[in-house]
PDB file of C-alpha atoms and ligand atoms in Angstrom:
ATOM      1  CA  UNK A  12     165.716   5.938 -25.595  1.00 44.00           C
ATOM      2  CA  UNK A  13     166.815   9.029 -27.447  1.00 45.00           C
ATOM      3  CA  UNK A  14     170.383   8.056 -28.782  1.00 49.00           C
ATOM      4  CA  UNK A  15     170.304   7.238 -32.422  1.00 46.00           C
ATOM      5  CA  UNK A  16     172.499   4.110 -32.580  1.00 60.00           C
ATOM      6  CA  UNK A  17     173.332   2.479 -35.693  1.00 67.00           C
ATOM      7  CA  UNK A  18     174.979  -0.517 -34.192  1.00 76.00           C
ATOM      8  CA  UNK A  19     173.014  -3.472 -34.730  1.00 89.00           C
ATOM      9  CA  UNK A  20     171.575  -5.527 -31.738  1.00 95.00           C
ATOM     10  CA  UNK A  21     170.391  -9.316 -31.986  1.00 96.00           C
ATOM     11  CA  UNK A  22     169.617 -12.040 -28.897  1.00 97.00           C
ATOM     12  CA  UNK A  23     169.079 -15.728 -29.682  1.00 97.00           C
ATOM     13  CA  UNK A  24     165.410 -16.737 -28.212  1.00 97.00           C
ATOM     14  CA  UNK A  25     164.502 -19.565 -25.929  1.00 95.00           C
ATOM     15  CA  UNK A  26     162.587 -20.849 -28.590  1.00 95.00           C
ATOM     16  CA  UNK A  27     166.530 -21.111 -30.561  1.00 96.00           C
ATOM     17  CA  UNK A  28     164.839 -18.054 -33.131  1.00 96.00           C
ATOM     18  CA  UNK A  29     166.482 -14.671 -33.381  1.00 97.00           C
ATOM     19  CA  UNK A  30     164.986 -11.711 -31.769  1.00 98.00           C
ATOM     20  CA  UNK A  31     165.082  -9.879 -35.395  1.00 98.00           C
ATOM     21  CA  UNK A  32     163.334 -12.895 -37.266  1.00 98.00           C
ATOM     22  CA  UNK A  33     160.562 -10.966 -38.284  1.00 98.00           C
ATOM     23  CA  UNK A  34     159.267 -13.794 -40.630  1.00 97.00           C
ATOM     24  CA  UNK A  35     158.470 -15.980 -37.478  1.00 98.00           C
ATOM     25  CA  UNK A  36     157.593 -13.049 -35.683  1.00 98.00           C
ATOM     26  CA  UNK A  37     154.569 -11.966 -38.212  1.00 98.00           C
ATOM     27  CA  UNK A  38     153.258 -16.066 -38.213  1.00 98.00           C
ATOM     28  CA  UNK A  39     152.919 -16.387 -34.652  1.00 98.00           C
ATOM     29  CA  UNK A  40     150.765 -12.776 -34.416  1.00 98.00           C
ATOM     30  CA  UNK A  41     148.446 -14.286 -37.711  1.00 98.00           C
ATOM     31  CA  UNK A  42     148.104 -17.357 -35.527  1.00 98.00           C
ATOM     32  CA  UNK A  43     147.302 -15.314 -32.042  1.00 98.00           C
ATOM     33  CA  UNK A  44     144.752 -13.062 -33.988  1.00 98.00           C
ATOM     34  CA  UNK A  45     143.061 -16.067 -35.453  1.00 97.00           C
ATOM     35  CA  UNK A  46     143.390 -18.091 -32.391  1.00 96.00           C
ATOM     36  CA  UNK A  47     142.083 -15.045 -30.053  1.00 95.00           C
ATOM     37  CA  UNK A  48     139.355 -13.207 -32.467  1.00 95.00           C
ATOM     38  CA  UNK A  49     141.256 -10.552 -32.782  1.00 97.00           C
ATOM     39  CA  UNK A  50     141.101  -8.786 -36.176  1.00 98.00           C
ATOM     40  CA  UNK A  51     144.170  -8.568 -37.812  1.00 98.00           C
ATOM     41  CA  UNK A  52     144.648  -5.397 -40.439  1.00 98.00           C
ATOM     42  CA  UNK A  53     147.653  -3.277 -41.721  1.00 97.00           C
ATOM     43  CA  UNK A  54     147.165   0.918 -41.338  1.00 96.00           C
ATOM     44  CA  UNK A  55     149.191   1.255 -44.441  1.00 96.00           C
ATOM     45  CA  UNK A  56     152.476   0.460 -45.593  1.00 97.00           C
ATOM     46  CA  UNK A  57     156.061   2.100 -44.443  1.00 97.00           C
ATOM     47  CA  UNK A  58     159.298   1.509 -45.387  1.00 97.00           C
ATOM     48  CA  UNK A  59     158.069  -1.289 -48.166  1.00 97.00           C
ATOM     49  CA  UNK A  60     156.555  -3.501 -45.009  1.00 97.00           C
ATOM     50  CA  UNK A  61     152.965  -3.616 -43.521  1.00 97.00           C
ATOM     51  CA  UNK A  62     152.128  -1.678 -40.454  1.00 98.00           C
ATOM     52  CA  UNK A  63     150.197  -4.609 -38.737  1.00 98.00           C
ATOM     53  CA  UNK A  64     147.157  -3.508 -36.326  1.00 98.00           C
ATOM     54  CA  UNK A  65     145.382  -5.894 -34.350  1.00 98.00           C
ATOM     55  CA  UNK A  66     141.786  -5.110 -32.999  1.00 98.00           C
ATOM     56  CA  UNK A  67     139.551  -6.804 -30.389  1.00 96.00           C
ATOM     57  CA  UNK A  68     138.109  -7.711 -26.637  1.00 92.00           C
ATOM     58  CA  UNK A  69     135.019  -6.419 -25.844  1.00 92.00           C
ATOM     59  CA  UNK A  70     132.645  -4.796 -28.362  1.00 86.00           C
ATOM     60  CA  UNK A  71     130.494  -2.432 -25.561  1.00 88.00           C
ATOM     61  CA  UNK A  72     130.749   1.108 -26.841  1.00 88.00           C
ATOM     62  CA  UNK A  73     131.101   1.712 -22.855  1.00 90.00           C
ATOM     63  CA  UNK A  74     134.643  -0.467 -22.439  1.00 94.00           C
ATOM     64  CA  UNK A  75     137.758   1.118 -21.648  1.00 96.00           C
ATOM     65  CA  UNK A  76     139.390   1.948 -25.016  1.00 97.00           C
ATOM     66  CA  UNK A  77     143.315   0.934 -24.699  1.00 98.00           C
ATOM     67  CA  UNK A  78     146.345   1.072 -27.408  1.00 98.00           C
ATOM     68  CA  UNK A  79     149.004  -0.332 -27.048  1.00 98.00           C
ATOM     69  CA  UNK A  80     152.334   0.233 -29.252  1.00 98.00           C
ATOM     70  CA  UNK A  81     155.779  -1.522 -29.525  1.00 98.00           C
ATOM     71  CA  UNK A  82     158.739  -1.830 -31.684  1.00 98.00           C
ATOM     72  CA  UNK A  83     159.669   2.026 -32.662  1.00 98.00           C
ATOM     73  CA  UNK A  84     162.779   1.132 -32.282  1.00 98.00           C
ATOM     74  CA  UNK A  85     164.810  -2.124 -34.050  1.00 98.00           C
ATOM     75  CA  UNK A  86     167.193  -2.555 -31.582  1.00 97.00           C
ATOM     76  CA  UNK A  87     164.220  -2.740 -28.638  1.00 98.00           C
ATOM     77  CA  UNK A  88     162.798  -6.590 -29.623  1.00 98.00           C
ATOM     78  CA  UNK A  89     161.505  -7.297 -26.008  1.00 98.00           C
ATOM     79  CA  UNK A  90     158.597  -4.898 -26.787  1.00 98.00           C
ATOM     80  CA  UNK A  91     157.232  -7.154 -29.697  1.00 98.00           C
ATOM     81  CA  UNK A  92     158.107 -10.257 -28.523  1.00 98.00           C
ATOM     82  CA  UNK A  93     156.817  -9.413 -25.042  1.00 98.00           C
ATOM     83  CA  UNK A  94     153.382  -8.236 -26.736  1.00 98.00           C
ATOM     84  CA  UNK A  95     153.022 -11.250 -28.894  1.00 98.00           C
ATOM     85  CA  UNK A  96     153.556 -13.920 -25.759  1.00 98.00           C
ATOM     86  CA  UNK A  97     150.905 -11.466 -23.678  1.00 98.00           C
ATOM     87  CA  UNK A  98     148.324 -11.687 -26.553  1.00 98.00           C
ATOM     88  CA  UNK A  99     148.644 -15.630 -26.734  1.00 97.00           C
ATOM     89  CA  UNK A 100     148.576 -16.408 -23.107  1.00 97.00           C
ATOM     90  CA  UNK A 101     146.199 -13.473 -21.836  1.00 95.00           C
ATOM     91  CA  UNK A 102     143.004 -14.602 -19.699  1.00 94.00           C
ATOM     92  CA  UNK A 103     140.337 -14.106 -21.741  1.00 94.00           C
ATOM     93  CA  UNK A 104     138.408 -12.252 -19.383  1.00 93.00           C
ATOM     94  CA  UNK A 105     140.789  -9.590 -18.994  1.00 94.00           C
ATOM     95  CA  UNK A 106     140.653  -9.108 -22.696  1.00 94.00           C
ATOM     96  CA  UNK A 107     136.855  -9.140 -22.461  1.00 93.00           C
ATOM     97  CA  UNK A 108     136.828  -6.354 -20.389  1.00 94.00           C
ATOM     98  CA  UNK A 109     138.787  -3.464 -22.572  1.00 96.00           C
ATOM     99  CA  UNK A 110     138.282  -2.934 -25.867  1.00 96.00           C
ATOM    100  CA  UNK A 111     141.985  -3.438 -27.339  1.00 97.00           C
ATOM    101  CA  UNK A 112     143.878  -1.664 -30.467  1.00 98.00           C
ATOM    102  CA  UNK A 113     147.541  -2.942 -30.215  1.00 98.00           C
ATOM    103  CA  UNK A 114     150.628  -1.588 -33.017  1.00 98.00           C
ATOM    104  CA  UNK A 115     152.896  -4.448 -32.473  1.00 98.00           C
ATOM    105  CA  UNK A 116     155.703  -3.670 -34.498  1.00 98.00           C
ATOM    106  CA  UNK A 117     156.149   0.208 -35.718  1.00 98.00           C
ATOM    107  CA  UNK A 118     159.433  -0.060 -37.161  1.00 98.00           C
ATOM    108  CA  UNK A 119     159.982  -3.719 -39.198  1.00 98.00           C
ATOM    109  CA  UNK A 120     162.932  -2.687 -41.040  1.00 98.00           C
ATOM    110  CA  UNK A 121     164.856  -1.741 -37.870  1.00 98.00           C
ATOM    111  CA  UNK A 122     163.439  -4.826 -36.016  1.00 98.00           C
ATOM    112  CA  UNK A 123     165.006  -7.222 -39.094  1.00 98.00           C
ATOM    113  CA  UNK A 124     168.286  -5.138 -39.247  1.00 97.00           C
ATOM    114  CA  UNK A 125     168.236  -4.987 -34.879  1.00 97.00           C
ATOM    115  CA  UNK A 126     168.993  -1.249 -35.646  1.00 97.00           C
ATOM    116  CA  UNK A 127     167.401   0.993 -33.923  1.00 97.00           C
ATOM    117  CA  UNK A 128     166.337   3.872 -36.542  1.00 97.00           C
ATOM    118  CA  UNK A 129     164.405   2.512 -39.569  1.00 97.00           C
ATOM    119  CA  UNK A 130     165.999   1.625 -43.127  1.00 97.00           C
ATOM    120  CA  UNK A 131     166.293   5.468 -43.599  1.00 97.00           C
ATOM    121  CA  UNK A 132     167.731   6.417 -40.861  1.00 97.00           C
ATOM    122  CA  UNK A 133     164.829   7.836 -39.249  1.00 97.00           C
ATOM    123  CA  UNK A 134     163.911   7.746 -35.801  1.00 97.00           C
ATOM    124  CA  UNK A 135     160.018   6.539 -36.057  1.00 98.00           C
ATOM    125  CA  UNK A 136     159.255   7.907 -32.539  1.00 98.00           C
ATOM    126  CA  UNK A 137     159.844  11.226 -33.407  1.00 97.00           C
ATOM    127  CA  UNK A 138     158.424  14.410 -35.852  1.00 98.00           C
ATOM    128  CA  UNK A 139     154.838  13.949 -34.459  1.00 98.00           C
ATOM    129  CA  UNK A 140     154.180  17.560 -33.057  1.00 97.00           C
ATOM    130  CA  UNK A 141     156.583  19.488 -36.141  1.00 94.00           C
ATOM    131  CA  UNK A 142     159.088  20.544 -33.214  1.00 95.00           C
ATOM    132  CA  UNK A 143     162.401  22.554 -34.820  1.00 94.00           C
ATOM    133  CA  UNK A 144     164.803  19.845 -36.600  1.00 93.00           C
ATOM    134  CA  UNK A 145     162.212  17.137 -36.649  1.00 96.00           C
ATOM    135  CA  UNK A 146     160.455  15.302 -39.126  1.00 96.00           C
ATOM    136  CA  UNK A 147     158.076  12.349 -38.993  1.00 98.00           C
ATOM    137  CA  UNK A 148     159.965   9.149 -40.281  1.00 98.00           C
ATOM    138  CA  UNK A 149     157.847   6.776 -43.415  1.00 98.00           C
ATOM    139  CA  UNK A 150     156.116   4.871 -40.514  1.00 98.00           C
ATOM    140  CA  UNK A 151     155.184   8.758 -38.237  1.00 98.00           C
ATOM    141  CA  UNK A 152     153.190   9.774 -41.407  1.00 98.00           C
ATOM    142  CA  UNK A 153     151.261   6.730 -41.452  1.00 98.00           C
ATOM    143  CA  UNK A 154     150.596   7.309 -37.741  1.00 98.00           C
ATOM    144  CA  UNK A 155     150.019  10.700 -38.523  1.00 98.00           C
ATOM    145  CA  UNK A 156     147.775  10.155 -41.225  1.00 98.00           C
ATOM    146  CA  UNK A 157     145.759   8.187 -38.861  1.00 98.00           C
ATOM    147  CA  UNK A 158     145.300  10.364 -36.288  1.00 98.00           C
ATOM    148  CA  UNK A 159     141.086  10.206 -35.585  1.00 98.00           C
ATOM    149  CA  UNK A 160     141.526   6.041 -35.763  1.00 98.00           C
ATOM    150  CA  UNK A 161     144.501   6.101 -33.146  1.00 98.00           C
ATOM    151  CA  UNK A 162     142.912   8.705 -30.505  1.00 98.00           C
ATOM    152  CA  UNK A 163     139.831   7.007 -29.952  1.00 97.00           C
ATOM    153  CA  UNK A 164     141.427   3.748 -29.815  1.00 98.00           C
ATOM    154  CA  UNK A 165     143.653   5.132 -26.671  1.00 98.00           C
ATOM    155  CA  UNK A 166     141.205   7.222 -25.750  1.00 96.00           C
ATOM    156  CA  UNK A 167     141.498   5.800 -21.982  1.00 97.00           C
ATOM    157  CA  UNK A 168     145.344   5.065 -22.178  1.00 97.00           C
ATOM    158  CA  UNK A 169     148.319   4.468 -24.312  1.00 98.00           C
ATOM    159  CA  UNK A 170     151.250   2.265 -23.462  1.00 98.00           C
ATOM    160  CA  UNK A 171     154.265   1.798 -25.252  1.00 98.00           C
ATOM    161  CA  UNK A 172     156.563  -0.818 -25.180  1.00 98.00           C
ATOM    162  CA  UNK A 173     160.554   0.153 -25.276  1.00 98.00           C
ATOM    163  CA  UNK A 174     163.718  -0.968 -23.987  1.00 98.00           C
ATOM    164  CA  UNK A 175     167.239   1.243 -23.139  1.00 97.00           C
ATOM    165  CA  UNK A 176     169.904  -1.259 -24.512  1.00 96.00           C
ATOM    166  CA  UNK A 177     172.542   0.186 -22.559  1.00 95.00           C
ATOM    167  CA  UNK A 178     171.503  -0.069 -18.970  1.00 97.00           C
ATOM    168  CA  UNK A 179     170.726  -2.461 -16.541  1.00 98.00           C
ATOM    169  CA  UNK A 180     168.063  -0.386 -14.445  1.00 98.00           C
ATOM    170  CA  UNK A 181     164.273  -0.126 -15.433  1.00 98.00           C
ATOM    171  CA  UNK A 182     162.058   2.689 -15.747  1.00 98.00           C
ATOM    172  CA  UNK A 183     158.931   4.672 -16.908  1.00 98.00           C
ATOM    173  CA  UNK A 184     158.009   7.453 -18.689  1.00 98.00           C
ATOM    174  CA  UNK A 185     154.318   8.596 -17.798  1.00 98.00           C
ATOM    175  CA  UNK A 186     151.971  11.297 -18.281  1.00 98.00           C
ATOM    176  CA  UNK A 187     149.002  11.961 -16.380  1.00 97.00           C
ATOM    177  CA  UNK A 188     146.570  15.104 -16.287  1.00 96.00           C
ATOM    178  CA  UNK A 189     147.922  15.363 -12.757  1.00 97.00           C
ATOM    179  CA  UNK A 190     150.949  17.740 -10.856  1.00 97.00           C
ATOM    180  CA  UNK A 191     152.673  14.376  -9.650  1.00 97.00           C
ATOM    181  CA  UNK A 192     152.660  10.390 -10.650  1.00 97.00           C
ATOM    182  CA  UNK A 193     149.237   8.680  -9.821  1.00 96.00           C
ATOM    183  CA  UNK A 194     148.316   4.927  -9.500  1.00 96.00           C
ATOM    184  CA  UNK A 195     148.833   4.533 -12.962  1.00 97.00           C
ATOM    185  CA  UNK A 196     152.522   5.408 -13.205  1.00 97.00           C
ATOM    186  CA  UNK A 197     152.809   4.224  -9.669  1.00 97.00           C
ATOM    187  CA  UNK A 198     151.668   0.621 -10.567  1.00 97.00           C
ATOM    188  CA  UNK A 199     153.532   0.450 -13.954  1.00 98.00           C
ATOM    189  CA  UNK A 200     156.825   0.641 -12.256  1.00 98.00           C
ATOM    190  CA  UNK A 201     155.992  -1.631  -9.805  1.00 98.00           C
ATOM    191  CA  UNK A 202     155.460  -4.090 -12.383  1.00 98.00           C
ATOM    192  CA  UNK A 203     159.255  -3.170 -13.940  1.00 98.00           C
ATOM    193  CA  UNK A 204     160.516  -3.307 -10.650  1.00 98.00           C
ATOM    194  CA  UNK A 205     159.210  -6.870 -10.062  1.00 98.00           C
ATOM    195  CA  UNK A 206     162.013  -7.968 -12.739  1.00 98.00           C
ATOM    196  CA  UNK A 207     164.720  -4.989 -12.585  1.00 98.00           C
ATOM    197  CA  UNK A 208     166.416  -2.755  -9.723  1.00 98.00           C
ATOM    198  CA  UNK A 209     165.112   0.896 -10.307  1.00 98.00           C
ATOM    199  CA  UNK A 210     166.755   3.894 -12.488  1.00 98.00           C
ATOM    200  CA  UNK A 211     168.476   5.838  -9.444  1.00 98.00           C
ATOM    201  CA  UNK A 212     167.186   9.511  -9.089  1.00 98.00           C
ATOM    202  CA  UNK A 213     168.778  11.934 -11.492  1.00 98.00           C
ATOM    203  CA  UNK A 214     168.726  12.325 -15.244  1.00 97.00           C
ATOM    204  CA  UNK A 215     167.789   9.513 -17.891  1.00 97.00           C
ATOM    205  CA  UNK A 216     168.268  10.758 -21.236  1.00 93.00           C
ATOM    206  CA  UNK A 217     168.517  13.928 -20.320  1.00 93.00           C
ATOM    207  CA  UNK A 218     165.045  14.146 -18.555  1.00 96.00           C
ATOM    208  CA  UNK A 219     164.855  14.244 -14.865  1.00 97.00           C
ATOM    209  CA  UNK A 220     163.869  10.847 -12.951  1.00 98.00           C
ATOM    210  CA  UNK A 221     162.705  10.453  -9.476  1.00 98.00           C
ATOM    211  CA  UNK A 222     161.208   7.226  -8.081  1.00 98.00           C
ATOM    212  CA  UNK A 223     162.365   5.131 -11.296  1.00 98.00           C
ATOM    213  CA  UNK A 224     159.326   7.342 -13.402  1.00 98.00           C
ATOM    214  CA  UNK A 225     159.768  10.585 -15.916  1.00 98.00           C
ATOM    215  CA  UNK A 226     156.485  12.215 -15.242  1.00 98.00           C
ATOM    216  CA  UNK A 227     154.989  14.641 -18.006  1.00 98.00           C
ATOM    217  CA  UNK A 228     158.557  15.174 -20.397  1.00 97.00           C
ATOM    218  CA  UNK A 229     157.140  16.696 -23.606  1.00 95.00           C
ATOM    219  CA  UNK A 230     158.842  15.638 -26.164  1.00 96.00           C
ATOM    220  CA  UNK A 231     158.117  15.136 -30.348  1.00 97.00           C
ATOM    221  CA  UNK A 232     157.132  11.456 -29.505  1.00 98.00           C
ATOM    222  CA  UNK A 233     154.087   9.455 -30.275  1.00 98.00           C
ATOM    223  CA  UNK A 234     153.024   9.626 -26.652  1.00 98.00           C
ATOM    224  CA  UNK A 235     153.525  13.638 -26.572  1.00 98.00           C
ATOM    225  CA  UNK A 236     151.428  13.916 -29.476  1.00 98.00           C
ATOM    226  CA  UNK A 237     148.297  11.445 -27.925  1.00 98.00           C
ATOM    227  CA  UNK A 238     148.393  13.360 -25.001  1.00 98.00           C
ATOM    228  CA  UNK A 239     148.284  16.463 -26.787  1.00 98.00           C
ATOM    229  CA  UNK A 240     145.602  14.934 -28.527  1.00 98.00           C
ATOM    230  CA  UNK A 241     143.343  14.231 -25.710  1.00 97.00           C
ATOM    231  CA  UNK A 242     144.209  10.396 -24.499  1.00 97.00           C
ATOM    232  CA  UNK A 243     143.590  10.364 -20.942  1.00 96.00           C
ATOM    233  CA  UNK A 244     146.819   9.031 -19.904  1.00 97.00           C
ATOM    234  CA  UNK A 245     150.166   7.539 -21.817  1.00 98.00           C
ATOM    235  CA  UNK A 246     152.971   5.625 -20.407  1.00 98.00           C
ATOM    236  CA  UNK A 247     156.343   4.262 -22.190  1.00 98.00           C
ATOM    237  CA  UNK A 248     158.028   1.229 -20.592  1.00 98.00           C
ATOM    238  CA  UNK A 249     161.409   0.993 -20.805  1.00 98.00           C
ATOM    239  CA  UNK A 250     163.196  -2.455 -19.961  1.00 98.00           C
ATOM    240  CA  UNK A 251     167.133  -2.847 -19.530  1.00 98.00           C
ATOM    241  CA  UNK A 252     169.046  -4.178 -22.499  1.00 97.00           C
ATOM    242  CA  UNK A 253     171.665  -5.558 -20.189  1.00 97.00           C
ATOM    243  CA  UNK A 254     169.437  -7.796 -18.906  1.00 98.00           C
ATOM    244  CA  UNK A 255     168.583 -11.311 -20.040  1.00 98.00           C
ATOM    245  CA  UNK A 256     166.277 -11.413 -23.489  1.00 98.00           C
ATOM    246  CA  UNK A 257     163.288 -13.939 -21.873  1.00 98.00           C
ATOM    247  CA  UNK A 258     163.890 -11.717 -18.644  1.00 98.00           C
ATOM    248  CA  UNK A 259     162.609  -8.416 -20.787  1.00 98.00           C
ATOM    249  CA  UNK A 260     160.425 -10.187 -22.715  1.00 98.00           C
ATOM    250  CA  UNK A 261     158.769 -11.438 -19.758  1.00 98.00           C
ATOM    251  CA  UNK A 262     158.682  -8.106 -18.113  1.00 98.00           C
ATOM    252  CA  UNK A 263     157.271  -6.363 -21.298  1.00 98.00           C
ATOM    253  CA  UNK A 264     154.502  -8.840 -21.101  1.00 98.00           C
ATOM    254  CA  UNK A 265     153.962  -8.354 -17.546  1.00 98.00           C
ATOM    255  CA  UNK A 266     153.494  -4.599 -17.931  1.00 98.00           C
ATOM    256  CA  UNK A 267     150.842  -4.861 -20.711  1.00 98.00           C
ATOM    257  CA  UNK A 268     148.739  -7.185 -18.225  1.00 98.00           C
ATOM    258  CA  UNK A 269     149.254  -4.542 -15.737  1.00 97.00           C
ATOM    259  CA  UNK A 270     148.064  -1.807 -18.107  1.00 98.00           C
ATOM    260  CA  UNK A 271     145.200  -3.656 -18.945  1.00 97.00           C
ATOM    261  CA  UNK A 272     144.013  -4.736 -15.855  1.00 94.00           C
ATOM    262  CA  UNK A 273     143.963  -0.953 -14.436  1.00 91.00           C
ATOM    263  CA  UNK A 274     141.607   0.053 -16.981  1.00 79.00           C
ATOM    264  CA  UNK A 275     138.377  -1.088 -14.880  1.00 56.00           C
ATOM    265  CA  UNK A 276     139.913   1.348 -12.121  1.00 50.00           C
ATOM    266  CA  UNK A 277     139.703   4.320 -14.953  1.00 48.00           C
ATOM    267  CA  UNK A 278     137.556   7.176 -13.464  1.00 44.00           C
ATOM    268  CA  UNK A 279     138.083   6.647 -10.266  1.00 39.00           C
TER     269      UNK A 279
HETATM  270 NI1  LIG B 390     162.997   3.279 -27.572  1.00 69.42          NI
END
């Protein structure tokens, strides 16, 4: 997920839309956050577009606080798209049970361009701890500048929703307060798997990989910086670009139900 690619990517939806139409992208979330009682806001504004939040499930102070986080990077539409169809077709009492802060599309002017750094050339998934050589891009400081809002609304996990154009194996980057992968990282790559064949052992970006999962890689990402922050666990899914559009999408969607629906296990 780490080369900075300035070719542009596109797919053609089922639906006959593009993947970068960010126009009917934005209606359908106003409709799901009507439609589902979810409250619809913007953090701020980056790059001359909204940073769109949506906010909802249950309201007990006790409920498993969950973010979720997609479309850092333009030429990665599955995230979004995947998000979107999970928020209009997820069973309501799943939803009841976790109280829900979803990002669902970082990066809008890569999204519309199907680039994957931002307008600027930034790369909005990195410059959130001040490591050497990086700086946060327009959307990072709104993140940034949001920092109290965004930890206690992942407070008992972050997932974020990517995609690695190039390959045709999933994978999963986790981090858990843990020497080796636990349920959580265990049971979001069995949801990739359900859809992909698994990342081989080796190297993935230059991080090792065993068992189709990156476990604790440190990094100047917006996971990195939660954990640092105190979340109690992150993960970052990433689906195959070589694969079929409505495949990812699918499998994106699958994934958040699958984060979701370990929450009630949290603690155990
Ligand atoms: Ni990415």
């Amino acid at each position: 997920m780490d080369d900075a690619g300035t070719k542009p990517w596109t797919w053609t939806l089922p639906d006959g839309h593009a993947s970068s139409d960010w126009v009917r992208y934005r209606r359908r979330l106003e409709t799901v956050a009507a439609d589902r009682g979810f409250e619809l806001s913007a953090l701020g504004t980056a790059c001359a577009e909204p940073l769109l939040m949506l906010r909802g499930g249950a309201t007990s102070p006790s409920a498993p606080r969950l973010l979720v986080a997609s479309g850092f990077h333009g030429e990665e539409p599955a995230g979004p798209w995947g998000l979107l169809e999970f928020l209009e077709a997820a069973d309501q009492a799943l939803l009841s049970r976790v109280r829900l802060t979803v990002l669902p599309l970082i990066n809008v002017t890569g999204f519309r361009a199907g680039t994957r750094l931002n307008i600027h050339g930034e790369n909005p998934n990195r410059g959130y701890l001040g490591l050497p050589g990086e700086n946060p891009s327009h959307e990072g400081r709104q993140l940034l500048a949001h920092r109290d809002l965004l930890l206690e609304a992942g407070r008992d996990g972050l997932l974020t929703c990517h995609e690695d154009v190039l390959l045709s194996h999933g994978y999963v980057y986790s981090c858990e307060r843990a020497a080796a992968p636990g349920a959580f990282s265990r049971t979001l790559l069995a949801a990739n798997a359900a859809f992909f064949p698994v990342h081989a052992d080796g190297a993935v970006d230059g991080c090792p990989i065993a068992g189709g999962i990156v476990f604790n890689h440190h990094d100047g990402s917006f996971e990195s910086w939660l954990m640092e922050l105190g979340v109690a666990r992150a993960a970052c899914v990433e689906t195959p670009g070589q694969h079929p559009i409505e495949r990812r999408i699918a499998a994106q969607r699958a994934m958040i139900e699958t984060f979701l629906n370990f929450a009630p296990d949290l603690g155990d």
